[in-house]
CSV table of C-alpha atoms and ligand atoms in Angstrom, one decimal:
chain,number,residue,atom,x,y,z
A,151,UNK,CA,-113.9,174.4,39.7
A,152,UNK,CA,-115.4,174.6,43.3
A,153,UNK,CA,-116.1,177.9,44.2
A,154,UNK,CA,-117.8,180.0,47.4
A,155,UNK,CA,-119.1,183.1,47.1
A,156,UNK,CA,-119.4,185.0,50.5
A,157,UNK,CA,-121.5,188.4,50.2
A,158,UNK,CA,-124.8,188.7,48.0
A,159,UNK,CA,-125.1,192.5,48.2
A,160,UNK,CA,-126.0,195.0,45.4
A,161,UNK,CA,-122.8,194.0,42.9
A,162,UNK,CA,-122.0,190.7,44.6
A,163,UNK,CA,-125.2,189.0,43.6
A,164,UNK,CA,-124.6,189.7,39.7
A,165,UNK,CA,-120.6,188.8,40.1
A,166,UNK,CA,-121.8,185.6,41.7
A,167,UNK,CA,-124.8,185.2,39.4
A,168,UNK,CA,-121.8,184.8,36.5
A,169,UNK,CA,-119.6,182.7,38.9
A,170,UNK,CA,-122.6,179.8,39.3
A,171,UNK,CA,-123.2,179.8,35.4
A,172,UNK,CA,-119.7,178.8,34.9
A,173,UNK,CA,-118.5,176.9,38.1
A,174,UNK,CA,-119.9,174.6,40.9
A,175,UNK,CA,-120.6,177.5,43.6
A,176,UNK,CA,-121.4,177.4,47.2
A,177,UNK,CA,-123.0,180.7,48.2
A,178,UNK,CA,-123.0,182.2,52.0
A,179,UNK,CA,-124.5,185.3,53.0
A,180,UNK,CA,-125.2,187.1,56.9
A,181,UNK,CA,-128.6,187.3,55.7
A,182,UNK,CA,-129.6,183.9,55.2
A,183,UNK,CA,-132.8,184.7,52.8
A,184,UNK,CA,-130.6,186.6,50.4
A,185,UNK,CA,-128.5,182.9,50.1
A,186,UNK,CA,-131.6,181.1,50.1
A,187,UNK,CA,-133.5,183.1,47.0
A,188,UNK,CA,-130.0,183.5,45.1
A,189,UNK,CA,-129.4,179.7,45.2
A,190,UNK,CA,-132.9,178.8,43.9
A,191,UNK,CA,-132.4,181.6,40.9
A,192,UNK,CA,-128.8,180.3,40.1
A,193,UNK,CA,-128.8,176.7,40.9
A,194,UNK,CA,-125.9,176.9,43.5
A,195,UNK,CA,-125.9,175.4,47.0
A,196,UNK,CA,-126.2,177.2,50.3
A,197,UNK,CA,-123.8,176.8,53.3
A,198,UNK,CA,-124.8,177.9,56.6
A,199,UNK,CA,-121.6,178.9,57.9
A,200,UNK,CA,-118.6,180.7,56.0
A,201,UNK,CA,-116.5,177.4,57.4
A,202,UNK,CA,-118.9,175.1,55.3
A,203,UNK,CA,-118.8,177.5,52.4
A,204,UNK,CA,-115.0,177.6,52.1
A,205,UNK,CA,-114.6,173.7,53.2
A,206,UNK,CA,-114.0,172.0,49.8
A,207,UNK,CA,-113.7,175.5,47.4
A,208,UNK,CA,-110.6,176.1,45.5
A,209,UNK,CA,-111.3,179.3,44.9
A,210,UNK,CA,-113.6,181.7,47.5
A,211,UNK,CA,-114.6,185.2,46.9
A,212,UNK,CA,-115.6,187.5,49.0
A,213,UNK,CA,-117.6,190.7,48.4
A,214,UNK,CA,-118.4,192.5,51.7
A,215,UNK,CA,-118.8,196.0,52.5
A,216,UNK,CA,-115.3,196.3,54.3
A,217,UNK,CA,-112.2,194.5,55.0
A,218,UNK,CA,-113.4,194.6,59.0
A,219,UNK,CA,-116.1,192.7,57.8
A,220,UNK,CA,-113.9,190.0,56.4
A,221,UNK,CA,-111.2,190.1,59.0
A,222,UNK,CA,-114.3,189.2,61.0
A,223,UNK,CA,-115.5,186.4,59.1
A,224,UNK,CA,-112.0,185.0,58.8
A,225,UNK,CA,-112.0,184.1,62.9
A,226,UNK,CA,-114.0,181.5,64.9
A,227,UNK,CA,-114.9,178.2,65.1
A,228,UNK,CA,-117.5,178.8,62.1
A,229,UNK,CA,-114.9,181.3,60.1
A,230,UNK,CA,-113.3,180.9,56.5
A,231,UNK,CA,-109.7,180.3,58.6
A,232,UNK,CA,-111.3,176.8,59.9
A,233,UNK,CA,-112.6,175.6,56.4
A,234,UNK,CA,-110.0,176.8,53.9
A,235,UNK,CA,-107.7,174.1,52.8
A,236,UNK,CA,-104.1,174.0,52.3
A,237,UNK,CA,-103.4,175.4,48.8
A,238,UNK,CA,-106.9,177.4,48.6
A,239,UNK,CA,-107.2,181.0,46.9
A,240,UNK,CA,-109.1,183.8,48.8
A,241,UNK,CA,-109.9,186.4,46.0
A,242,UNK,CA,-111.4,189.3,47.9
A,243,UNK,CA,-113.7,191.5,46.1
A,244,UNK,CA,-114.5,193.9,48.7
A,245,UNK,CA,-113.1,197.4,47.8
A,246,UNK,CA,-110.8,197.2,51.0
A,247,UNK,CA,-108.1,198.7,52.9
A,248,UNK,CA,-104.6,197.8,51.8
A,249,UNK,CA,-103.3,197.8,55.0
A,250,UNK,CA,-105.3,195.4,56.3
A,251,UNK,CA,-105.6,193.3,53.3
A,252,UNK,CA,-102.0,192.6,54.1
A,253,UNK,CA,-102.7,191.4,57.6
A,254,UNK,CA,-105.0,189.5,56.0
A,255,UNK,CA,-102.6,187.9,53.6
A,256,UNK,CA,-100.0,187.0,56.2
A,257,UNK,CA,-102.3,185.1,58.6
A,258,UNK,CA,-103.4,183.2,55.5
A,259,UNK,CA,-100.3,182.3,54.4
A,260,UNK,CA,-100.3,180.5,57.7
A,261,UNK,CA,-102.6,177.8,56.5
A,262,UNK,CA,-101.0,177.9,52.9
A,263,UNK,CA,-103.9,179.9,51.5
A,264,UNK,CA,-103.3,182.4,48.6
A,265,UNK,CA,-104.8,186.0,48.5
A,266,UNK,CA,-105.3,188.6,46.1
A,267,UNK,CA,-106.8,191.7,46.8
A,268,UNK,CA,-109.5,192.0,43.6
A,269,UNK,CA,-111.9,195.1,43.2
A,270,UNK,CA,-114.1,196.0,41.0
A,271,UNK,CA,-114.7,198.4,38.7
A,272,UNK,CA,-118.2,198.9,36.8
A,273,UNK,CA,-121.2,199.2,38.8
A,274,UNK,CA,-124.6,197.1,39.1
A,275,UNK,CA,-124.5,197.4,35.4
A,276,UNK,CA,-121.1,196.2,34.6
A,277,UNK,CA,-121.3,193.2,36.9
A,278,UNK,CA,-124.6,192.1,35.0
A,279,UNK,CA,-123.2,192.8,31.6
A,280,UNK,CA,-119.8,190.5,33.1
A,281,UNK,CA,-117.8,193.9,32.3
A,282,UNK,CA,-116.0,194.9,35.1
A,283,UNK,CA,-112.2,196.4,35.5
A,284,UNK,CA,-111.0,193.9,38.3
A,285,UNK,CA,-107.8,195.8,40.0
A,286,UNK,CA,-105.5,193.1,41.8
A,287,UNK,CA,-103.0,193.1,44.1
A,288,UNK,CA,-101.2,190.0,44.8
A,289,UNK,CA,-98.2,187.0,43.4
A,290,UNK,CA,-98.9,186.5,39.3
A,291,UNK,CA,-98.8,183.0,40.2
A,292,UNK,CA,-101.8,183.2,42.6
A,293,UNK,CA,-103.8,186.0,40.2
A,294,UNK,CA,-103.5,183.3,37.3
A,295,UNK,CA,-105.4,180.8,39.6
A,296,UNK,CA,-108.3,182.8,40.2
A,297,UNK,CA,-108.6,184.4,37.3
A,298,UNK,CA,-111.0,181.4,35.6
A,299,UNK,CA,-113.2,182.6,38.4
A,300,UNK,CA,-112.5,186.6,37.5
A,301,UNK,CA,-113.0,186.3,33.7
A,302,UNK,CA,-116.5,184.7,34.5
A,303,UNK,CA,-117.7,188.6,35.3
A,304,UNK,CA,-114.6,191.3,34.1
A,305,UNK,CA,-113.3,192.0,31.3
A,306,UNK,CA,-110.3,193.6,32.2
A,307,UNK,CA,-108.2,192.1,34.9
A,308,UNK,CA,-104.8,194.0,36.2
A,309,UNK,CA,-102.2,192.9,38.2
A,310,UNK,CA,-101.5,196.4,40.0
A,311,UNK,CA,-98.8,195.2,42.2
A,312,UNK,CA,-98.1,193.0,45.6
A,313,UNK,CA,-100.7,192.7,48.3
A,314,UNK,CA,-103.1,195.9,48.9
A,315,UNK,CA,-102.3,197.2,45.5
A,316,UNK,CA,-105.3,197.0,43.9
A,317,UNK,CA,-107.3,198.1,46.8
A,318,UNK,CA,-104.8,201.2,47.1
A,319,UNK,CA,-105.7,201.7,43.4
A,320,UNK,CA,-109.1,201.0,43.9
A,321,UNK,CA,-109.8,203.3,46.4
A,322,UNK,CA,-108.0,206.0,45.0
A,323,UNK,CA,-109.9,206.1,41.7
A,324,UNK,CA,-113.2,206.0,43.7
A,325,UNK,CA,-112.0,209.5,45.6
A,326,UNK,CA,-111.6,211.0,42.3
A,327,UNK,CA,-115.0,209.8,41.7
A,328,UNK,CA,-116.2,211.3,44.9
A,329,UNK,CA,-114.7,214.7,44.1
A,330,UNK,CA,-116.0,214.9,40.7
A,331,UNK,CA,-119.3,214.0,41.6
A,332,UNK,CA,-119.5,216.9,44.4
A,333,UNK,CA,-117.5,219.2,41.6
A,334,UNK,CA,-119.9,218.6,39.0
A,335,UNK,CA,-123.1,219.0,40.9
A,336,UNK,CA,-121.9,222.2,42.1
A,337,UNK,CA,-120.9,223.4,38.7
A,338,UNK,CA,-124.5,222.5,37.6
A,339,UNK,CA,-126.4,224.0,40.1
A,340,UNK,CA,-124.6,227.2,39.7
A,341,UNK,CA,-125.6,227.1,35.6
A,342,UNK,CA,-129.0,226.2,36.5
A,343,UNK,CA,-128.9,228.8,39.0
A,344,UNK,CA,-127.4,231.2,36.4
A,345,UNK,CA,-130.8,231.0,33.9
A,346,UNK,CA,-129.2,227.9,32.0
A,347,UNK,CA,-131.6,224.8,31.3
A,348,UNK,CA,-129.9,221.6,32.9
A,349,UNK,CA,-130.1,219.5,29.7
A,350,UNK,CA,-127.8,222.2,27.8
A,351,UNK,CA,-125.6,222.5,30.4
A,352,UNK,CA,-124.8,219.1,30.4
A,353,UNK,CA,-124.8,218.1,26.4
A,354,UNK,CA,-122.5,221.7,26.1
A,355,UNK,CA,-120.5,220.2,28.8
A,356,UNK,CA,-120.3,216.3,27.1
A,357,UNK,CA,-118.4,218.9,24.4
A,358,UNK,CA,-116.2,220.3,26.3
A,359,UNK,CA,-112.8,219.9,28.1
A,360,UNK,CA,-114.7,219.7,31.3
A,361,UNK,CA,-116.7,216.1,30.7
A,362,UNK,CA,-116.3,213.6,32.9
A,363,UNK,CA,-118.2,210.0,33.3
A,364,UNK,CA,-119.9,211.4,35.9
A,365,UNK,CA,-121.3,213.9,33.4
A,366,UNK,CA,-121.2,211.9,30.6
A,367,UNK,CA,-123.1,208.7,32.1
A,368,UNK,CA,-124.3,209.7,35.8
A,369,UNK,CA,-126.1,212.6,35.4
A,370,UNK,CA,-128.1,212.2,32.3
A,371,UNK,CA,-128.8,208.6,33.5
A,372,UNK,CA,-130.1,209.6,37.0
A,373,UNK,CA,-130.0,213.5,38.1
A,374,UNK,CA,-131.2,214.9,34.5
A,375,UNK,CA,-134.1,212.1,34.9
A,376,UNK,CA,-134.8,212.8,39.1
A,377,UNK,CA,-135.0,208.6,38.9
A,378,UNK,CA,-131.8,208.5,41.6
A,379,UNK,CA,-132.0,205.0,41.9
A,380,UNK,CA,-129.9,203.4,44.7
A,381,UNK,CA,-127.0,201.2,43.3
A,382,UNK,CA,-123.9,202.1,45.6
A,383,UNK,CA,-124.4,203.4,48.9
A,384,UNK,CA,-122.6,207.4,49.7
A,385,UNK,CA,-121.6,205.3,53.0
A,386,UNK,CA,-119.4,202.9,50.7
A,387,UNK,CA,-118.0,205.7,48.8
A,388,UNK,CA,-117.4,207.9,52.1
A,389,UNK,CA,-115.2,204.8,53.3
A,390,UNK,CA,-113.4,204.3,49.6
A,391,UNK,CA,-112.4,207.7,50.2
A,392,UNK,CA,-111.2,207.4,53.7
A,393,UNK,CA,-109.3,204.7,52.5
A,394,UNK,CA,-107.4,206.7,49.6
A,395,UNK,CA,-106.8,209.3,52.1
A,396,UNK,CA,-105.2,206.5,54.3
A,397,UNK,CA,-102.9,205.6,51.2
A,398,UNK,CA,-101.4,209.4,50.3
A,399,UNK,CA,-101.0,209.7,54.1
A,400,UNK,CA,-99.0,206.8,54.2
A,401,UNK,CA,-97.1,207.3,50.9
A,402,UNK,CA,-96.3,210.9,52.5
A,403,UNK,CA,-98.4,212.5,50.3
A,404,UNK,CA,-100.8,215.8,50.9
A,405,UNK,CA,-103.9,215.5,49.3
A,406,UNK,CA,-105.7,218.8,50.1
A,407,UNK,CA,-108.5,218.2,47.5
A,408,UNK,CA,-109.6,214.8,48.6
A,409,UNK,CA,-109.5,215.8,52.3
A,410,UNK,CA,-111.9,218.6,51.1
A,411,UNK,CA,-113.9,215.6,49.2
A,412,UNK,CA,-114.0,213.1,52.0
A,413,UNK,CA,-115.3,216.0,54.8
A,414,UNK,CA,-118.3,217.0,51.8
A,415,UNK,CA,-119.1,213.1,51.7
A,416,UNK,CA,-118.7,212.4,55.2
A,417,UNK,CA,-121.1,215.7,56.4
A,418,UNK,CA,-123.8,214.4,53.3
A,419,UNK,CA,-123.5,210.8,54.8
A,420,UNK,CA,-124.4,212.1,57.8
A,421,UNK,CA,-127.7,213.9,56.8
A,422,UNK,CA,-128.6,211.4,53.9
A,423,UNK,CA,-127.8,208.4,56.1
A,424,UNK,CA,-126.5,204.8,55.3
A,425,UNK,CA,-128.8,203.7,52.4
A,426,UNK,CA,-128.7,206.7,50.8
A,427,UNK,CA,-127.0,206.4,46.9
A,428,UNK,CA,-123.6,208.1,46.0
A,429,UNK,CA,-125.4,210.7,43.2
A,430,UNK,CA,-127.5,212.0,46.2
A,431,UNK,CA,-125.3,214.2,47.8
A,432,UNK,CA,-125.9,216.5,44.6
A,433,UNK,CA,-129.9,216.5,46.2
A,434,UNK,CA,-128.0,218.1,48.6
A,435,UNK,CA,-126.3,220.9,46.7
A,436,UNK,CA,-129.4,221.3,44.8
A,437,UNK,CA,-131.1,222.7,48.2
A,438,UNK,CA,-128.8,224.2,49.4
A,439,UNK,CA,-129.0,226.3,45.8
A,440,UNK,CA,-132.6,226.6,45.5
A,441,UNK,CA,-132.4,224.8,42.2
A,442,UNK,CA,-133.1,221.5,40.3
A,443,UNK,CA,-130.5,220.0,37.7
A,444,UNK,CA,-133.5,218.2,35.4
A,445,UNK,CA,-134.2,217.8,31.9
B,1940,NDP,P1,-124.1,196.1,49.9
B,1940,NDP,O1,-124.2,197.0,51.1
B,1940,NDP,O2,-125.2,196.0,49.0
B,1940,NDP,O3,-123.7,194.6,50.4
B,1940,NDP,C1,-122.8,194.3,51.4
B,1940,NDP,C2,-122.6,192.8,51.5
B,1940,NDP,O4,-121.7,192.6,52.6
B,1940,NDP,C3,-123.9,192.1,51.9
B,1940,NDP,O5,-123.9,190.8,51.4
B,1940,NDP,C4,-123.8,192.1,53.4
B,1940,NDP,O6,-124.6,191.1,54.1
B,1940,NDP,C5,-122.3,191.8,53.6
B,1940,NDP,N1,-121.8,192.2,54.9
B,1940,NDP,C6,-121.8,193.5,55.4
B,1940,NDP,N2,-121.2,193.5,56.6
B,1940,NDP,C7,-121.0,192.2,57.0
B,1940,NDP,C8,-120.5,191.6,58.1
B,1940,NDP,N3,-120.1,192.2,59.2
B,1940,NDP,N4,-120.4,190.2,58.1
B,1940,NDP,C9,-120.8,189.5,57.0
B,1940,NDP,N5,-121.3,190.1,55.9
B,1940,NDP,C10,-121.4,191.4,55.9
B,1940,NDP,O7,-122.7,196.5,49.2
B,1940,NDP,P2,-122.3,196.3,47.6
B,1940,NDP,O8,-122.7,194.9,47.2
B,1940,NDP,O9,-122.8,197.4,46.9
B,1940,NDP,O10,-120.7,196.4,47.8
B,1940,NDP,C11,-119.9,195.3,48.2
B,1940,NDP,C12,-118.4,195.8,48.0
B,1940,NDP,O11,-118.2,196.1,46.6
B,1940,NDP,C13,-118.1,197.1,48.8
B,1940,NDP,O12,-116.8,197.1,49.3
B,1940,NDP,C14,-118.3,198.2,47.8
B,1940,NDP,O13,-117.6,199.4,48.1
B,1940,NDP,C15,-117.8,197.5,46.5
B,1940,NDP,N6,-118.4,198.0,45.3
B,1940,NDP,C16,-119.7,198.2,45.1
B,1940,NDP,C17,-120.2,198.7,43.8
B,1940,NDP,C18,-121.6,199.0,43.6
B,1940,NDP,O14,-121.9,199.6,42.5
B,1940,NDP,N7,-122.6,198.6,44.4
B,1940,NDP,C19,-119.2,199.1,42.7
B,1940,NDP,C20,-117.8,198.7,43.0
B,1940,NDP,C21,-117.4,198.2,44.2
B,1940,NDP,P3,-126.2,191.4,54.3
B,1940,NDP,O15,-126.9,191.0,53.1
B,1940,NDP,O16,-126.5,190.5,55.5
B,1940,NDP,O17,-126.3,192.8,54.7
């Protein structure tokens, strides 16, 4: 199959990295270099604009940091609208906003181009282990079509619904991420703080009714250890759980808690900055405590 692959970032690169070992890809990305040094790792070609890139492609992906981004790339004489053909698929990665992935949608269908809104769940890790929970949103009959180009780096795919569904669902899941993340990192420092050594804390926790992934995987992966290594950046988790917040208010739903969650995220963002990580808002609860959660 021909396939482009717009966005090399931290996960796209892996996703696409699977894509090129299975399919003939074309690659764009804004920063040129990334392209260059990801087409001469994978053996995939390069095209300088996302018009070239999508001209020819039966299937494109994109994996950008928002949907403005790709709303954005659609337009202009060098945009994905002028090069996608008549019967193309635009599977969109991105963890985006439902509403405008519907927008989106309708001025493809225009040009007689399918979409499907396709997140991903897993990490750096799970997109180079080809393990990711894809969460789509979009016709069965157009989710069938890309999904030769899915399976090459998930292993679960779900059809959550019609258009913005799996973004919705997407974004959701990552507030309750957010939340536990901030919950957790408070509940340790306030053990630690309390004369209890971090690393029994956390395996009493892992067996109890309070575990979470976040306690289970994140913390003794990267807080117990101090290594904080940057994977997915707070400001991407600060807008997944704008987004979420965006979907209860529109399904006329309060949501007290994540409104708490996205203000914590939004004031850390703002000290930590854009390339910060999303584990390193618990730095900040570990200053503001006067204690360290390590092994
Ligand atoms: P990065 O910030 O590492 O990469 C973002 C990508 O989008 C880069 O290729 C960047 O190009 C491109 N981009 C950003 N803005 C624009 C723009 N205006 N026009 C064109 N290209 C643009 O993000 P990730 O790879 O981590 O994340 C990508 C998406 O996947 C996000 O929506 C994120 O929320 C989601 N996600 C990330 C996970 C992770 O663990 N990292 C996990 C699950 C989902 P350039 O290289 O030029 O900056």
């Amino acid at each position: 199959m021909n396939v482009a692959f717009l966005g090399l970032g931290a996960i796209g690169a892996p996703m696409a990295a699977h894509v090129a070992a299975r399919h003939q890809l074309t690659v764009w990305n804004r920063t040129r270099a990334k392209a260059d040094a990801f087409a001469a790792a994978n053996g995939a070609s390069v095209a300088p604009t996302p018009r070239e890139a999508a001209a020819g492609a039966e299937v494109v992906v994109t994996c950008l940091a928002t949907s403005a981004d790709l709303e954005q790339l659609l337009e202009g004489p060098d945009g994905l609208l002028a090069g996608l053909a008549n019967g193309a698929l635009l599977l969109d990665c991105t963890s985006g906003d439902p509403a405008a992935s519907r927008r989106i949608a309708g001025r493809l269908a225009e040009t007689g181009v399918g979409f499907v809104d396709a997140p991903v769940s897993g990490g750096v890790n799970g997109a180079e282990a080809a393990a990711l929970t894809v969460m789509a949103g979009g016709l069965p009959e157009a989710l069938e079509r890309g999904r030769p180009v899915l399976e090459c780096f998930a292993r679960r795919i779900e059809l959550m619904g019609p258009v913005g569904t799996g973004h919705a669902m997407k974004a959701v899941n990552n507030a309750l991420l957010a939340v536990n993340i901030l919950a957790v990192g408070e509940g340790l420092a306030a053990l630690v703080a309390a004369g209890i050594p971090a690393a029994k804390a956390v395996e009493v926790l892992n067996a109890s009714s309070g575990r979470s992934f976040v306690s289970e995987s994140l913390v003794p992966e990267r807080v117990l250890t101090g290594a904080f290594p940057v994977t997915f950046r707070l400001a991407l988790l600060d807008k997944d759980t704008g987004i979420a917040l965006d979907v209860a208010e529109a399904a006329g739903v309060d949501a007290p808690m994540l409104e708490q969650g996205k203000d914590l995220l939004a004031a850390a963002r703002a000290v930590l900055g854009e390339e910060a990580d999303y584990l390193e808002p618990i730095r900040l609860i570990e200053g503001a405590s006067g204690v360290e959660i390590r092994a």
